[in-house]
Amino acid sequence: MTAPGAEEKRAGRHPTQKPLARVERCLLATTHPGDLVVDPFSGSGTTAVAALRLGRRFMGSERDPAYARLAAKRLRAETSPD
């Protein structure tokens, strides 16, 4: 898998952002729909987006307010109608 593309970074950038496809693959291998996914270092929110797309619940935290805003922006974009 390649690094996250421009589409994944349209809400902003994080220095260690993971490709959404990689996180989705990990969640599919280790969780079931409805499971709670916990990410104590949420960063740009990739795990939150993957969990949402796969029907998992999500709880995360992020100490950097800028990255918390970035994650919130990505989740709003994911849940808002086009």
mmCIF file of C-alpha atoms in Angstrom, residues 18-81:
data_model
loop_
_atom_site.group_PDB
_atom_site.id
_atom_site.type_symbol
_atom_site.label_atom_id
_atom_site.label_comp_id
_atom_site.label_asym_id
_atom_site.label_seq_id
_atom_site.Cartn_x
_atom_site.Cartn_y
_atom_site.Cartn_z
ATOM 1 C CA LYS A 18 -1.638 5.932 7.802
ATOM 2 C CA PRO A 19 -3.421 4.883 4.602
ATOM 3 C CA LEU A 20 -7.130 4.381 5.236
ATOM 4 C CA ALA A 21 -7.083 1.072 3.344
ATOM 5 C CA ARG A 22 -4.419 -0.303 5.717
ATOM 6 C CA VAL A 23 -6.375 0.647 8.835
ATOM 7 C CA GLU A 24 -9.594 -0.754 7.349
ATOM 8 C CA ARG A 25 -7.803 -4.039 6.642
ATOM 9 C CA CYS A 26 -6.564 -4.224 10.243
ATOM 10 C CA LEU A 27 -10.035 -3.530 11.635
ATOM 11 C CA LEU A 28 -11.636 -6.113 9.361
ATOM 12 C CA ALA A 29 -9.125 -8.703 10.576
ATOM 13 C CA THR A 30 -9.482 -7.960 14.282
ATOM 14 C CA THR A 31 -12.999 -6.632 14.949
ATOM 15 C CA HIS A 32 -16.651 -7.280 14.226
ATOM 16 C CA PRO A 33 -19.439 -4.819 13.330
ATOM 17 C CA GLY A 34 -20.569 -2.994 16.446
ATOM 18 C CA ASP A 35 -17.252 -3.514 18.280
ATOM 19 C CA LEU A 36 -15.663 -0.569 20.060
ATOM 20 C CA VAL A 37 -12.349 0.568 18.575
ATOM 21 C CA VAL A 38 -10.181 2.607 20.959
ATOM 22 C CA ASP A 39 -7.352 4.799 19.671
ATOM 23 C CA PRO A 40 -5.599 6.739 22.454
ATOM 24 C CA PHE A 41 -3.463 8.645 19.925
ATOM 25 C CA SER A 42 -6.042 9.552 17.270
ATOM 26 C CA GLY A 43 -3.927 11.963 15.241
ATOM 27 C CA SER A 44 -5.707 12.773 11.999
ATOM 28 C CA GLY A 45 -8.605 10.413 12.718
ATOM 29 C CA THR A 46 -7.863 7.691 10.185
ATOM 30 C CA THR A 47 -8.861 4.938 12.612
ATOM 31 C CA ALA A 48 -12.075 6.806 13.428
ATOM 32 C CA VAL A 49 -12.975 7.120 9.740
ATOM 33 C CA ALA A 50 -12.200 3.441 9.129
ATOM 34 C CA ALA A 51 -14.289 2.387 12.128
ATOM 35 C CA LEU A 52 -17.212 4.511 10.957
ATOM 36 C CA ARG A 53 -17.048 3.094 7.428
ATOM 37 C CA LEU A 54 -16.973 -0.465 8.756
ATOM 38 C CA GLY A 55 -19.817 -0.115 11.255
ATOM 39 C CA ARG A 56 -17.643 -0.091 14.360
ATOM 40 C CA ARG A 57 -17.984 2.301 17.277
ATOM 41 C CA PHE A 58 -15.014 4.535 18.024
ATOM 42 C CA MET A 59 -13.479 6.261 21.010
ATOM 43 C CA GLY A 60 -10.278 8.236 20.683
ATOM 44 C CA SER A 61 -8.231 10.982 22.250
ATOM 45 C CA GLU A 62 -5.654 13.416 20.948
ATOM 46 C CA ARG A 63 -3.619 15.872 23.015
ATOM 47 C CA ASP A 64 -2.789 18.223 20.136
ATOM 48 C CA PRO A 65 -5.793 20.512 19.519
ATOM 49 C CA ALA A 66 -4.833 21.035 15.871
ATOM 50 C CA TYR A 67 -4.933 17.304 15.167
ATOM 51 C CA ALA A 68 -8.151 16.891 17.148
ATOM 52 C CA ARG A 69 -9.714 19.550 14.891
ATOM 53 C CA LEU A 70 -8.337 17.765 11.823
ATOM 54 C CA ALA A 71 -9.885 14.468 12.939
ATOM 55 C CA ALA A 72 -13.214 16.177 13.654
ATOM 56 C CA LYS A 73 -13.148 17.781 10.208
ATOM 57 C CA ARG A 74 -12.516 14.400 8.560
ATOM 58 C CA LEU A 75 -15.368 12.793 10.500
ATOM 59 C CA ARG A 76 -17.762 15.620 9.606
ATOM 60 C CA ALA A 77 -16.838 15.213 5.937
ATOM 61 C CA GLU A 78 -17.393 11.465 6.225
ATOM 62 C CA THR A 79 -20.852 11.797 7.768
ATOM 63 C CA SER A 80 -22.217 14.799 5.889
ATOM 64 C CA PRO A 81 -24.177 14.297 2.678
#
